[in-house]
Tab-separated table of C-alpha atoms in Angstrom:
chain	number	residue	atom	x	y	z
A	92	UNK	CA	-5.638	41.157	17.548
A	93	UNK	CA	-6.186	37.403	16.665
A	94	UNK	CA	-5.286	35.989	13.324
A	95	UNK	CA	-9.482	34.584	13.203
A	96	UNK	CA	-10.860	38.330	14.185
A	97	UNK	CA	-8.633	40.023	11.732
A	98	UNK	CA	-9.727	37.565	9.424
A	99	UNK	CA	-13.589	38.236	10.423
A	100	UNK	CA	-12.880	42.313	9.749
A	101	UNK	CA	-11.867	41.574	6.619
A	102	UNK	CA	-15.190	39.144	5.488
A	103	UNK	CA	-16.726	41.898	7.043
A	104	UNK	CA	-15.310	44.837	5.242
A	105	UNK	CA	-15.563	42.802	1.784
A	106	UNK	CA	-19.148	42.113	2.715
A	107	UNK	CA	-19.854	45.780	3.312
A	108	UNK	CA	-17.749	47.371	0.184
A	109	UNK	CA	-20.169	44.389	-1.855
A	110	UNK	CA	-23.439	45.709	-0.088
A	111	UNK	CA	-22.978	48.869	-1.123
A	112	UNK	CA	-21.712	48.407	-4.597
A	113	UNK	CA	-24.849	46.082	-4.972
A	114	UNK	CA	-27.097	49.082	-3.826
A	115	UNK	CA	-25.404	51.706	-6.355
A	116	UNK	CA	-25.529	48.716	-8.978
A	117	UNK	CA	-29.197	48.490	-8.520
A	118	UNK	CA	-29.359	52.406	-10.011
A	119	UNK	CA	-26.747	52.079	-12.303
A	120	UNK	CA	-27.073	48.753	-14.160
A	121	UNK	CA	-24.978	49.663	-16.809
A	122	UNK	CA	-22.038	51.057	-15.028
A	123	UNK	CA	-18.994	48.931	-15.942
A	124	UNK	CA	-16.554	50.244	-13.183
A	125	UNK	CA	-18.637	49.350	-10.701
A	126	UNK	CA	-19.664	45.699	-11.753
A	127	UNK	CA	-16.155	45.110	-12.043
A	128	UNK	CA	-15.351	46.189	-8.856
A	129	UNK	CA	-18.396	44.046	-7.340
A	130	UNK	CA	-17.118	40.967	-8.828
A	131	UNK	CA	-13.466	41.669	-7.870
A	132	UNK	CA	-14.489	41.978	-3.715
A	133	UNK	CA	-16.719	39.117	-4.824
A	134	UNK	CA	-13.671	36.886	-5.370
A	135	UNK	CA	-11.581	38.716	-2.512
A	136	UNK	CA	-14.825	37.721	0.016
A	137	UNK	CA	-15.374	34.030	-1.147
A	138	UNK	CA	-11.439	33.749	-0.849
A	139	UNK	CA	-11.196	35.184	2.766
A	140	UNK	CA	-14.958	32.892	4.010
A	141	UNK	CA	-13.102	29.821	2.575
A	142	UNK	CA	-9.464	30.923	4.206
A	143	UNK	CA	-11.945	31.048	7.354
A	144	UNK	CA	-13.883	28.103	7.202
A	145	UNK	CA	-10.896	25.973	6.273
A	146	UNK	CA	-8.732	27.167	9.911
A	147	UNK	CA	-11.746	27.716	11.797
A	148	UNK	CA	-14.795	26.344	11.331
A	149	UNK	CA	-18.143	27.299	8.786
A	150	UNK	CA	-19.201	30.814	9.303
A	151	UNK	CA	-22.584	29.826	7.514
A	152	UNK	CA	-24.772	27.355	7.578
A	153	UNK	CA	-23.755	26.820	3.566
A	154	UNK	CA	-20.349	25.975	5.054
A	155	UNK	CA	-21.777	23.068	7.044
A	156	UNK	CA	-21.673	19.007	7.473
A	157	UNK	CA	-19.257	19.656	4.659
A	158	UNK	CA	-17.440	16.814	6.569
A	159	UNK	CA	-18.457	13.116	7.979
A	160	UNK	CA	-19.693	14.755	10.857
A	161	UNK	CA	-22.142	17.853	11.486
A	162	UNK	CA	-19.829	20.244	12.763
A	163	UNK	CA	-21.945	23.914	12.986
A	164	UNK	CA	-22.122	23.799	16.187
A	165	UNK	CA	-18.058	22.258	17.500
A	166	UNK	CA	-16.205	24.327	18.952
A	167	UNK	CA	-16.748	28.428	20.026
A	168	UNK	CA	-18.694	30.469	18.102
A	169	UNK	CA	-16.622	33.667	15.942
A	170	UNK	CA	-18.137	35.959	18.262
A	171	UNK	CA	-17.158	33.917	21.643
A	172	UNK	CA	-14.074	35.276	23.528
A	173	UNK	CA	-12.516	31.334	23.186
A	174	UNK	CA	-12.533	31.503	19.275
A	175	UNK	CA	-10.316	35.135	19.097
């Protein structure tokens, strides 16, 4: 496996562990654990989509024409076989 797809699992598995501890957050406002684990894989997901967007291009449209140039679209896509 590619350095850029293991790096894509692990946005994605930050992104899931943070949809689902914003769905259980939504019930239970006041639980403490759980907001600090939400802002913990909030860090740990911002910190992997930078790591990302810094070797391989903007995953987002956020990350975009951060540069001289408008770059979204250079190079393959994450989900093209030439990026992985």
């Amino acid at each position: 496996m590619s350095e850029s797809t293991m790096l894509l699992d692990t946005i994605r598995k930050y992104g899931f562990a943070l949809t689902e501890l914003n769905l259980y957050l939504d019930t239970h406002p006041k639980c403490t654990n759980a907001l600090s684990y939400f802002n913990k894989y909030k860090e740990l997901y911002k910190k992997a989509c930078d790591e990302y967007t810094s070797k391989y291009g903007p995953l987002t449209i956020d990350d975009a024409g951060a540069n001289d140039c408008w770059c979204w679209t250079s190079g393959p896509w994450p989900w093209e076989r030439e990026a992985n």
